[in-house]
Amino acid sequence: MKKILLLITIMIMLSSWAHATKEKLFPVPYPPFSNKDIFPCMNCHEGLDRNKKVRQLKEMHQDIKIEHHGDRWCYDCHDERNMDRLRLANGEQVKFQESYRLCGQCHGNVYEQWKIGIHGKRTGYWNGEKQYLLCVHCHDPHTPRFKSMKPDPAPIRPDAHKVKNKKH
Amino acid sequence: MKLIKFLTGAIKEILIGSKLYYAWVGLLLALIAGMGYFYYHEFNMVQPEGSLEQHIIWPVYIANFAFLVGVAAAAVLLVVPAYVYHFQAIKEIAIYGEIMAVSAIVMCLGMIMVDVGRPDRFWHLLPFLGGILNLPSSMLAWDVIVLNGYLILNLIISFYLTYKGYTGEKPNTKFYVPLIILSIPFAISIHTVTAFIFNPLPARPYWNSAILAPRFLASAFCSGPALMVIILQIIRKFGGIKVQDTALFKIAEIMAYSMFFNLFLFGAEVFKEYYSDTIHLAPMQYLMEGLHGHNALVPWIWTAIVLDISAFLIFITLRNVRSVKLMNVGCVLIFIAVWIEKGLGFITPGFIPGVLGEIHEYLPTLPEIVCSLGVYALGFLIFTVFAKVVIAVETGRLKYSE
Amino acid sequence: MKILKDSFIQRRKFLKGLMAGAAVALAPLTDSEASKFSFEEYFQKHFMEMTKEEKEKVLKRLADEYKQTYGKEFTVKATEAIPDVSFGYALNLSKCIGCRKCVTACVKENNLSRRPQIQYIRVLRLPKGSMDLEKSEHYYEADLVPEPNYYYMPVQCQQCRKAPCVKVCPIKATWHEKDGLVVIDYNWCIGCKYCMSACPYFGRRFNRGVTQIPKDEINTNVHYLGNRPRPRNVVEKCTFCIQRSREGKYPACVEACPVGARKFGNLLDPNSEIRQIIDKMRVFRLKEDLNNDGRFFYFFHN
């Protein structure tokens, strides 16, 4: 009896270990939190109620606007059981350093491309080690659309010294 | 030795002349000095902010180069009637054609030296000085060979004939006639190879047309002889050389045929581009009517077309009206017309619009104009100086005596 | 490349004296105030014909020259091509926002002249729905990019396998390297600009002025065939940052792109990003009908 229990325990441990390592870990820099004191979240959220109502936040996180398609609300991605983790669709908790797994659930195509290096900025060596970035390093998860920026100046026109006011 | 006496006599001949001669040579030397000044200045000048030459890669120098290769090739228009058809009236003046070819080639090489970024590295082009020529693939490398070959050929022929005239010996036909016959395919090849420099660049669809080489030859045979006709009359007037009117009208006859082909081929180009109406119409459209508001070259090309047609009509009437004055007018018209058509009207639209669709207009700047005039002056100086020696020998003023 | 025969070398030595006279006369026209005329530099052989020792000598001489001119220690390399490497480049047109950060990074990395301004990369703004380059705008300025209804296409040297520039150079001053890069020996080029006329992609530039770079922005890690401070009046071009790519690094433009639109790697490695892109994406090349067989691929992903 003891032997069978031991065998079953070992099998459960092995399968959960296998399950846990099904997704490869990608080496990424530290997640870009808005300020260094905001993490760990449980420092504040430990004793707070989890209010799932969609509303205008008044006391904290008022600066967060959610512009992510569909009717998104905080707990769609953040895990209410442990605010220091994110929540996959099946309830599994993932660390912020693995947030790509969460994004990849809806954005599967992009996720596959990111994994092989086609999507997203990478630095490093073309024949060696490369750095990955988290999705959130470029896309704010609350308003993910890539921000427009001011372009660097245009090349100087060949007739610049002559034509000051004329438009092309 | 005879040769030393010839050279000292020639130098004396060059240094001593009439007031008109000094004035002319003085003007030419002044232009060359001006060229030297502007060239040096441009080299050491910090460029204004935006650089037009990234877009208009070959400015007026190469336009002049293309035109002058045509002028050089036109010596063949004297050589063929003289030595293949034995037309006596032309045979007696053929040497001036050869000297003109030498001066024209010197001008071509001068234009290239002024245009190129590092003329001090000229030896990279000469294999016998340690350079490398990218044969057979580079057309510029072929041009180096044929231009210098043609120059050397004409130098040898004209020097030989003049020297023999000086010593009073009969020139050895077995030596110089084969060289002259050889200069005929060389003349055709210099202009064909020059056309082939521009022709096979798929990046420049305006030039990428099969009839470019024939167009070049046709326009060469209009412009070079035009200059020749006028120069021969000047030599007749000031040098006392016998130049028969029949020679001049024979040249004019050949020019008339060339003018027709030139107009026909140009018309064919215009038709093809406008009818096909593809994206490649853009350079032709820029030239003929303007593109997106840019139309700097439109008055130039239409002037050239009007002058072309007028000159052609004049030369047709010369069959019946044997007027030397009328012919001179025609020659001036066609010379200007071909310069515009082959120079500004050919090189510049090749770069407009650029390969990435950008339009930057170009008209020659003052330093470029002065440097071009300086190179022209150099060529005219060489012609004047050589012609003076040849005239002296032909009139007997410079003759060998013990 | 043909090796010179001894007889030629003899003749060249003899004629050196003659040419030296002409060269000294022309010297004031060829050099900036900063550098002096150098006999070794003037009579330098074609880079491909030099022995290893001669190359070392040249690199050392250049390092000394640059130290004198710019007051900094330069590392001048002539790293050869890594074996079994054939470079490829891909650019995602769906992502490019036209910010021109690649242009700026290239200028800094490659010691490009600021005045007159030389930029190897030209970013075109095209209206949606058309690839007609005549409709492109090179000089767009905007407060924010991307602007609506436009897309952006940066163009640079495509390092063509059948490069028209290599075909037309009269003195073989530009050639294909084994890893696919098209390079120029800046000390051999005579500045005839035939290659510039032949290039369909605006890949080559001519620097007529005295190169002016702010002293604190000079990149001292240079390659002989790439980003070293170049003599004036010769043609220069993008070399996929030969000083970086031959050490395994990405070119500066790839690293600078904020949206990750640029991808670079070894076409012969099936696991490289560039091969994955060619496999999985719908790639095309610019002006492919000209048959230049370029190494630069564009693609859209949506």
JSON list of C-alpha atoms in Angstrom, two decimals, chain B residues 87-272:
[
{"chain": "B", "resi": 87, "resn": "PHE", "atom": "CA", "xyz": [37.29, 61.94, -103.30]},
{"chain": "B", "resi": 88, "resn": "GLN", "atom": "CA", "xyz": [40.21, 64.22, -104.02]},
{"chain": "B", "resi": 89, "resn": "ALA", "atom": "CA", "xyz": [38.70, 67.49, -102.76]},
{"chain": "B", "resi": 90, "resn": "ILE", "atom": "CA", "xyz": [38.34, 65.99, -99.31]},
{"chain": "B", "resi": 91, "resn": "LYS", "atom": "CA", "xyz": [41.57, 64.06, -99.41]},
{"chain": "B", "resi": 92, "resn": "GLU", "atom": "CA", "xyz": [43.61, 67.24, -99.46]},
{"chain": "B", "resi": 93, "resn": "ILE", "atom": "CA", "xyz": [42.00, 68.52, -96.23]},
{"chain": "B", "resi": 94, "resn": "ALA", "atom": "CA", "xyz": [41.55, 65.23, -94.39]},
{"chain": "B", "resi": 95, "resn": "ILE", "atom": "CA", "xyz": [44.47, 65.99, -92.09]},
{"chain": "B", "resi": 96, "resn": "TYR", "atom": "CA", "xyz": [42.50, 68.79, -90.45]},
{"chain": "B", "resi": 97, "resn": "GLY", "atom": "CA", "xyz": [39.85, 66.25, -89.60]},
{"chain": "B", "resi": 98, "resn": "GLU", "atom": "CA", "xyz": [42.45, 64.15, -87.89]},
{"chain": "B", "resi": 99, "resn": "ILE", "atom": "CA", "xyz": [43.77, 67.09, -85.89]},
{"chain": "B", "resi": 100, "resn": "MET", "atom": "CA", "xyz": [40.22, 67.95, -84.90]},
{"chain": "B", "resi": 101, "resn": "ALA", "atom": "CA", "xyz": [39.81, 64.36, -83.73]},
{"chain": "B", "resi": 102, "resn": "VAL", "atom": "CA", "xyz": [42.93, 64.70, -81.59]},
{"chain": "B", "resi": 103, "resn": "SER", "atom": "CA", "xyz": [41.69, 67.96, -80.04]},
{"chain": "B", "resi": 104, "resn": "ALA", "atom": "CA", "xyz": [38.23, 66.52, -79.47]},
{"chain": "B", "resi": 105, "resn": "ILE", "atom": "CA", "xyz": [39.62, 63.44, -77.73]},
{"chain": "B", "resi": 106, "resn": "VAL", "atom": "CA", "xyz": [41.84, 65.67, -75.58]},
{"chain": "B", "resi": 107, "resn": "MET", "atom": "CA", "xyz": [38.72, 67.62, -74.64]},
{"chain": "B", "resi": 108, "resn": "CYS", "atom": "CA", "xyz": [36.91, 64.38, -73.82]},
{"chain": "B", "resi": 109, "resn": "LEU", "atom": "CA", "xyz": [39.71, 63.24, -71.55]},
{"chain": "B", "resi": 110, "resn": "GLY", "atom": "CA", "xyz": [39.83, 66.72, -70.04]},
{"chain": "B", "resi": 111, "resn": "MET", "atom": "CA", "xyz": [36.11, 66.64, -69.27]},
{"chain": "B", "resi": 112, "resn": "ILE", "atom": "CA", "xyz": [36.53, 63.29, -67.56]},
{"chain": "B", "resi": 113, "resn": "MET", "atom": "CA", "xyz": [39.52, 64.50, -65.52]},
{"chain": "B", "resi": 114, "resn": "VAL", "atom": "CA", "xyz": [37.53, 67.52, -64.35]},
{"chain": "B", "resi": 115, "resn": "ASP", "atom": "CA", "xyz": [34.47, 65.43, -63.46]},
{"chain": "B", "resi": 116, "resn": "VAL", "atom": "CA", "xyz": [36.14, 62.51, -61.71]},
{"chain": "B", "resi": 117, "resn": "GLY", "atom": "CA", "xyz": [36.61, 62.77, -57.95]},
{"chain": "B", "resi": 118, "resn": "ARG", "atom": "CA", "xyz": [40.23, 61.68, -57.78]},
{"chain": "B", "resi": 119, "resn": "PRO", "atom": "CA", "xyz": [42.02, 62.61, -61.01]},
{"chain": "B", "resi": 120, "resn": "ASP", "atom": "CA", "xyz": [45.29, 62.14, -59.14]},
{"chain": "B", "resi": 121, "resn": "ARG", "atom": "CA", "xyz": [44.52, 58.43, -59.14]},
{"chain": "B", "resi": 122, "resn": "PHE", "atom": "CA", "xyz": [44.42, 58.32, -62.97]},
{"chain": "B", "resi": 123, "resn": "TRP", "atom": "CA", "xyz": [47.12, 55.67, -62.98]},
{"chain": "B", "resi": 124, "resn": "HIS", "atom": "CA", "xyz": [44.61, 53.18, -61.53]},
{"chain": "B", "resi": 125, "resn": "LEU", "atom": "CA", "xyz": [43.13, 53.12, -65.05]},
{"chain": "B", "resi": 126, "resn": "LEU", "atom": "CA", "xyz": [46.36, 52.27, -66.83]},
{"chain": "B", "resi": 127, "resn": "PRO", "atom": "CA", "xyz": [47.51, 48.64, -66.53]},
{"chain": "B", "resi": 128, "resn": "PHE", "atom": "CA", "xyz": [51.03, 49.46, -67.65]},
{"chain": "B", "resi": 129, "resn": "LEU", "atom": "CA", "xyz": [51.34, 51.86, -64.69]},
{"chain": "B", "resi": 130, "resn": "GLY", "atom": "CA", "xyz": [50.06, 49.33, -62.17]},
{"chain": "B", "resi": 131, "resn": "GLY", "atom": "CA", "xyz": [46.36, 49.91, -62.59]},
{"chain": "B", "resi": 132, "resn": "ILE", "atom": "CA", "xyz": [43.58, 47.43, -63.19]},
{"chain": "B", "resi": 133, "resn": "LEU", "atom": "CA", "xyz": [41.03, 47.56, -65.98]},
{"chain": "B", "resi": 134, "resn": "ASN", "atom": "CA", "xyz": [37.77, 45.73, -65.39]},
{"chain": "B", "resi": 135, "resn": "LEU", "atom": "CA", "xyz": [37.56, 44.03, -68.77]},
{"chain": "B", "resi": 136, "resn": "PRO", "atom": "CA", "xyz": [35.40, 42.76, -70.32]},
{"chain": "B", "resi": 137, "resn": "SER", "atom": "CA", "xyz": [32.59, 43.83, -68.09]},
{"chain": "B", "resi": 138, "resn": "SER", "atom": "CA", "xyz": [33.03, 47.58, -67.62]},
{"chain": "B", "resi": 139, "resn": "MET", "atom": "CA", "xyz": [32.18, 49.79, -70.57]},
{"chain": "B", "resi": 140, "resn": "LEU", "atom": "CA", "xyz": [34.19, 52.64, -69.09]},
{"chain": "B", "resi": 141, "resn": "ALA", "atom": "CA", "xyz": [37.25, 50.39, -69.14]},
{"chain": "B", "resi": 142, "resn": "TRP", "atom": "CA", "xyz": [36.63, 49.69, -72.84]},
{"chain": "B", "resi": 143, "resn": "ASP", "atom": "CA", "xyz": [36.22, 53.41, -73.43]},
{"chain": "B", "resi": 144, "resn": "VAL", "atom": "CA", "xyz": [39.62, 54.08, -71.87]},
{"chain": "B", "resi": 145, "resn": "ILE", "atom": "CA", "xyz": [41.13, 51.69, -74.41]},
{"chain": "B", "resi": 146, "resn": "VAL", "atom": "CA", "xyz": [39.33, 52.88, -77.52]},
{"chain": "B", "resi": 147, "resn": "LEU", "atom": "CA", "xyz": [39.58, 56.60, -76.75]},
{"chain": "B", "resi": 148, "resn": "ASN", "atom": "CA", "xyz": [43.29, 56.43, -76.09]},
{"chain": "B", "resi": 149, "resn": "GLY", "atom": "CA", "xyz": [43.77, 54.12, -79.06]},
{"chain": "B", "resi": 150, "resn": "TYR", "atom": "CA", "xyz": [41.96, 56.54, -81.35]},
{"chain": "B", "resi": 151, "resn": "LEU", "atom": "CA", "xyz": [43.95, 59.45, -79.94]},
{"chain": "B", "resi": 152, "resn": "ILE", "atom": "CA", "xyz": [47.26, 57.68, -80.50]},
{"chain": "B", "resi": 153, "resn": "LEU", "atom": "CA", "xyz": [46.24, 56.62, -84.01]},
{"chain": "B", "resi": 154, "resn": "ASN", "atom": "CA", "xyz": [45.32, 60.13, -85.05]},
{"chain": "B", "resi": 155, "resn": "LEU", "atom": "CA", "xyz": [48.40, 61.59, -83.40]},
{"chain": "B", "resi": 156, "resn": "ILE", "atom": "CA", "xyz": [50.62, 59.20, -85.30]},
{"chain": "B", "resi": 157, "resn": "ILE", "atom": "CA", "xyz": [48.89, 59.79, -88.61]},
{"chain": "B", "resi": 158, "resn": "SER", "atom": "CA", "xyz": [48.81, 63.56, -88.42]},
{"chain": "B", "resi": 159, "resn": "PHE", "atom": "CA", "xyz": [52.35, 63.80, -87.09]},
{"chain": "B", "resi": 160, "resn": "TYR", "atom": "CA", "xyz": [53.63, 61.45, -89.74]},
{"chain": "B", "resi": 161, "resn": "LEU", "atom": "CA", "xyz": [51.94, 63.26, -92.63]},
{"chain": "B", "resi": 162, "resn": "THR", "atom": "CA", "xyz": [53.02, 66.67, -91.36]},
{"chain": "B", "resi": 163, "resn": "TYR", "atom": "CA", "xyz": [56.59, 65.54, -90.79]},
{"chain": "B", "resi": 164, "resn": "LYS", "atom": "CA", "xyz": [56.80, 64.03, -94.25]},
{"chain": "B", "resi": 165, "resn": "GLY", "atom": "CA", "xyz": [55.39, 67.25, -95.64]},
{"chain": "B", "resi": 166, "resn": "TYR", "atom": "CA", "xyz": [58.09, 69.13, -93.75]},
{"chain": "B", "resi": 167, "resn": "THR", "atom": "CA", "xyz": [60.93, 67.02, -95.06]},
{"chain": "B", "resi": 168, "resn": "GLY", "atom": "CA", "xyz": [59.48, 66.96, -98.53]},
{"chain": "B", "resi": 169, "resn": "GLU", "atom": "CA", "xyz": [59.51, 63.16, -98.69]},
{"chain": "B", "resi": 170, "resn": "LYS", "atom": "CA", "xyz": [56.62, 61.19, -100.06]},
{"chain": "B", "resi": 171, "resn": "PRO", "atom": "CA", "xyz": [54.77, 59.53, -97.17]},
{"chain": "B", "resi": 172, "resn": "ASN", "atom": "CA", "xyz": [54.82, 55.74, -97.27]},
{"chain": "B", "resi": 173, "resn": "THR", "atom": "CA", "xyz": [51.25, 54.72, -98.14]},
{"chain": "B", "resi": 174, "resn": "LYS", "atom": "CA", "xyz": [51.93, 51.19, -96.89]},
{"chain": "B", "resi": 175, "resn": "PHE", "atom": "CA", "xyz": [52.47, 52.71, -93.42]},
{"chain": "B", "resi": 176, "resn": "TYR", "atom": "CA", "xyz": [49.86, 55.38, -92.99]},
{"chain": "B", "resi": 177, "resn": "VAL", "atom": "CA", "xyz": [46.96, 54.23, -95.14]},
{"chain": "B", "resi": 178, "resn": "PRO", "atom": "CA", "xyz": [46.33, 51.07, -93.07]},
{"chain": "B", "resi": 179, "resn": "LEU", "atom": "CA", "xyz": [46.41, 53.27, -89.95]},
{"chain": "B", "resi": 180, "resn": "ILE", "atom": "CA", "xyz": [43.85, 55.57, -91.51]},
{"chain": "B", "resi": 181, "resn": "ILE", "atom": "CA", "xyz": [41.65, 52.65, -92.49]},
{"chain": "B", "resi": 182, "resn": "LEU", "atom": "CA", "xyz": [42.04, 51.34, -88.93]},
{"chain": "B", "resi": 183, "resn": "SER", "atom": "CA", "xyz": [40.86, 54.68, -87.59]},
{"chain": "B", "resi": 184, "resn": "ILE", "atom": "CA", "xyz": [37.47, 54.14, -89.24]},
{"chain": "B", "resi": 185, "resn": "PRO", "atom": "CA", "xyz": [36.32, 51.25, -87.05]},
{"chain": "B", "resi": 186, "resn": "PHE", "atom": "CA", "xyz": [37.98, 53.00, -84.13]},
{"chain": "B", "resi": 187, "resn": "ALA", "atom": "CA", "xyz": [35.91, 56.12, -84.79]},
{"chain": "B", "resi": 188, "resn": "ILE", "atom": "CA", "xyz": [32.72, 54.05, -84.90]},
{"chain": "B", "resi": 189, "resn": "SER", "atom": "CA", "xyz": [33.78, 52.19, -81.79]},
{"chain": "B", "resi": 190, "resn": "ILE", "atom": "CA", "xyz": [34.56, 55.23, -79.67]},
{"chain": "B", "resi": 191, "resn": "HIS", "atom": "CA", "xyz": [31.11, 56.50, -80.08]},
{"chain": "B", "resi": 192, "resn": "THR", "atom": "CA", "xyz": [29.43, 53.14, -79.80]},
{"chain": "B", "resi": 193, "resn": "VAL", "atom": "CA", "xyz": [31.33, 52.30, -76.63]},
{"chain": "B", "resi": 194, "resn": "THR", "atom": "CA", "xyz": [30.51, 55.72, -75.20]},
{"chain": "B", "resi": 195, "resn": "ALA", "atom": "CA", "xyz": [26.86, 55.07, -75.95]},
{"chain": "B", "resi": 196, "resn": "PHE", "atom": "CA", "xyz": [27.24, 51.67, -74.31]},
{"chain": "B", "resi": 197, "resn": "ILE", "atom": "CA", "xyz": [28.41, 53.34, -71.12]},
{"chain": "B", "resi": 198, "resn": "PHE", "atom": "CA", "xyz": [24.98, 54.84, -70.66]},
{"chain": "B", "resi": 199, "resn": "ASN", "atom": "CA", "xyz": [22.90, 52.28, -72.50]},
{"chain": "B", "resi": 200, "resn": "PRO", "atom": "CA", "xyz": [22.93, 49.12, -70.41]},
{"chain": "B", "resi": 201, "resn": "LEU", "atom": "CA", "xyz": [22.08, 50.61, -67.02]},
{"chain": "B", "resi": 202, "resn": "PRO", "atom": "CA", "xyz": [18.68, 49.17, -66.11]},
{"chain": "B", "resi": 203, "resn": "ALA", "atom": "CA", "xyz": [18.55, 51.66, -63.25]},
{"chain": "B", "resi": 204, "resn": "ARG", "atom": "CA", "xyz": [18.19, 54.49, -65.80]},
{"chain": "B", "resi": 205, "resn": "PRO", "atom": "CA", "xyz": [15.33, 53.59, -68.11]},
{"chain": "B", "resi": 206, "resn": "TYR", "atom": "CA", "xyz": [15.65, 56.80, -70.12]},
{"chain": "B", "resi": 207, "resn": "TRP", "atom": "CA", "xyz": [18.98, 55.57, -71.48]},
{"chain": "B", "resi": 208, "resn": "ASN", "atom": "CA", "xyz": [18.08, 51.91, -71.54]},
{"chain": "B", "resi": 209, "resn": "SER", "atom": "CA", "xyz": [16.91, 52.00, -75.15]},
{"chain": "B", "resi": 210, "resn": "ALA", "atom": "CA", "xyz": [18.35, 49.91, -77.97]},
{"chain": "B", "resi": 211, "resn": "ILE", "atom": "CA", "xyz": [18.56, 52.82, -80.39]},
{"chain": "B", "resi": 212, "resn": "LEU", "atom": "CA", "xyz": [20.83, 54.83, -78.17]},
{"chain": "B", "resi": 213, "resn": "ALA", "atom": "CA", "xyz": [24.02, 53.83, -79.98]},
{"chain": "B", "resi": 214, "resn": "PRO", "atom": "CA", "xyz": [22.59, 54.57, -83.46]},
{"chain": "B", "resi": 215, "resn": "ARG", "atom": "CA", "xyz": [21.24, 57.89, -82.15]},
{"chain": "B", "resi": 216, "resn": "PHE", "atom": "CA", "xyz": [24.66, 58.80, -80.86]},
{"chain": "B", "resi": 217, "resn": "LEU", "atom": "CA", "xyz": [26.30, 58.03, -84.18]},
{"chain": "B", "resi": 218, "resn": "ALA", "atom": "CA", "xyz": [23.67, 59.90, -86.16]},
{"chain": "B", "resi": 219, "resn": "SER", "atom": "CA", "xyz": [24.00, 63.01, -84.03]},
{"chain": "B", "resi": 220, "resn": "ALA", "atom": "CA", "xyz": [27.79, 62.72, -84.05]},
{"chain": "B", "resi": 221, "resn": "PHE", "atom": "CA", "xyz": [27.82, 62.82, -87.82]},
{"chain": "B", "resi": 222, "resn": "CYS", "atom": "CA", "xyz": [25.79, 66.02, -87.78]},
{"chain": "B", "resi": 223, "resn": "SER", "atom": "CA", "xyz": [27.68, 67.98, -85.18]},
{"chain": "B", "resi": 224, "resn": "GLY", "atom": "CA", "xyz": [31.32, 67.15, -85.78]},
{"chain": "B", "resi": 225, "resn": "PRO", "atom": "CA", "xyz": [31.34, 67.93, -89.49]},
{"chain": "B", "resi": 226, "resn": "ALA", "atom": "CA", "xyz": [29.41, 71.15, -88.81]},
{"chain": "B", "resi": 227, "resn": "LEU", "atom": "CA", "xyz": [32.30, 72.36, -86.71]},
{"chain": "B", "resi": 228, "resn": "MET", "atom": "CA", "xyz": [34.71, 71.04, -89.32]},
{"chain": "B", "resi": 229, "resn": "VAL", "atom": "CA", "xyz": [33.03, 72.99, -92.14]},
{"chain": "B", "resi": 230, "resn": "ILE", "atom": "CA", "xyz": [33.32, 76.24, -90.26]},
{"chain": "B", "resi": 231, "resn": "ILE", "atom": "CA", "xyz": [36.91, 75.61, -89.16]},
{"chain": "B", "resi": 232, "resn": "LEU", "atom": "CA", "xyz": [37.94, 74.74, -92.72]},
{"chain": "B", "resi": 233, "resn": "GLN", "atom": "CA", "xyz": [36.62, 78.08, -93.92]},
{"chain": "B", "resi": 234, "resn": "ILE", "atom": "CA", "xyz": [38.57, 79.84, -91.19]},
{"chain": "B", "resi": 235, "resn": "ILE", "atom": "CA", "xyz": [41.70, 77.95, -92.24]},
{"chain": "B", "resi": 236, "resn": "ARG", "atom": "CA", "xyz": [41.01, 78.90, -95.85]},
{"chain": "B", "resi": 237, "resn": "LYS", "atom": "CA", "xyz": [40.69, 82.56, -94.91]},
{"chain": "B", "resi": 238, "resn": "PHE", "atom": "CA", "xyz": [43.51, 82.96, -92.42]},
{"chain": "B", "resi": 239, "resn": "GLY", "atom": "CA", "xyz": [45.87, 80.19, -93.43]},
{"chain": "B", "resi": 240, "resn": "GLY", "atom": "CA", "xyz": [45.68, 80.43, -97.16]},
{"chain": "B", "resi": 241, "resn": "ILE", "atom": "CA", "xyz": [45.02, 76.72, -97.60]},
{"chain": "B", "resi": 242, "resn": "LYS", "atom": "CA", "xyz": [43.08, 75.63, -100.65]},
{"chain": "B", "resi": 243, "resn": "VAL", "atom": "CA", "xyz": [39.75, 74.30, -99.48]},
{"chain": "B", "resi": 244, "resn": "GLN", "atom": "CA", "xyz": [37.42, 73.57, -102.34]},
{"chain": "B", "resi": 245, "resn": "ASP", "atom": "CA", "xyz": [33.74, 74.39, -102.02]},
{"chain": "B", "resi": 246, "resn": "THR", "atom": "CA", "xyz": [32.94, 70.95, -103.46]},
{"chain": "B", "resi": 247, "resn": "ALA", "atom": "CA", "xyz": [34.59, 69.41, -100.39]},
{"chain": "B", "resi": 248, "resn": "LEU", "atom": "CA", "xyz": [32.40, 71.48, -98.09]},
{"chain": "B", "resi": 249, "resn": "PHE", "atom": "CA", "xyz": [29.21, 70.66, -99.97]},
{"chain": "B", "resi": 250, "resn": "LYS", "atom": "CA", "xyz": [30.09, 66.97, -100.02]},
{"chain": "B", "resi": 251, "resn": "ILE", "atom": "CA", "xyz": [30.42, 67.02, -96.26]},
{"chain": "B", "resi": 252, "resn": "ALA", "atom": "CA", "xyz": [27.11, 68.89, -96.09]},
{"chain": "B", "resi": 253, "resn": "GLU", "atom": "CA", "xyz": [25.46, 66.17, -98.17]},
{"chain": "B", "resi": 254, "resn": "ILE", "atom": "CA", "xyz": [26.55, 63.44, -95.77]},
{"chain": "B", "resi": 255, "resn": "MET", "atom": "CA", "xyz": [25.43, 65.59, -92.86]},
{"chain": "B", "resi": 256, "resn": "ALA", "atom": "CA", "xyz": [21.96, 65.91, -94.36]},
{"chain": "B", "resi": 257, "resn": "TYR", "atom": "CA", "xyz": [21.49, 62.16, -94.28]},
{"chain": "B", "resi": 258, "resn": "SER", "atom": "CA", "xyz": [22.73, 62.02, -90.69]},
{"chain": "B", "resi": 259, "resn": "MET", "atom": "CA", "xyz": [20.34, 64.78, -89.70]},
{"chain": "B", "resi": 260, "resn": "PHE", "atom": "CA", "xyz": [17.44, 62.85, -91.10]},
{"chain": "B", "resi": 261, "resn": "PHE", "atom": "CA", "xyz": [18.39, 59.74, -89.14]},
{"chain": "B", "resi": 262, "resn": "ASN", "atom": "CA", "xyz": [18.92, 61.79, -86.01]},
{"chain": "B", "resi": 263, "resn": "LEU", "atom": "CA", "xyz": [15.44, 63.30, -86.24]},
{"chain": "B", "resi": 264, "resn": "PHE", "atom": "CA", "xyz": [13.90, 59.95, -87.14]},
{"chain": "B", "resi": 265, "resn": "LEU", "atom": "CA", "xyz": [15.47, 58.13, -84.21]},
{"chain": "B", "resi": 266, "resn": "PHE", "atom": "CA", "xyz": [14.56, 60.91, -81.79]},
{"chain": "B", "resi": 267, "resn": "GLY", "atom": "CA", "xyz": [11.00, 60.80, -83.07]},
{"chain": "B", "resi": 268, "resn": "ALA", "atom": "CA", "xyz": [10.94, 57.03, -82.61]},
{"chain": "B", "resi": 269, "resn": "GLU", "atom": "CA", "xyz": [12.03, 57.41, -78.98]},
{"chain": "B", "resi": 270, "resn": "VAL", "atom": "CA", "xyz": [9.38, 60.03, -78.27]},
{"chain": "B", "resi": 271, "resn": "PHE", "atom": "CA", "xyz": [6.70, 57.90, -79.90]},
{"chain": "B", "resi": 272, "resn": "LYS", "atom": "CA", "xyz": [7.62, 54.77, -78.00]}
]
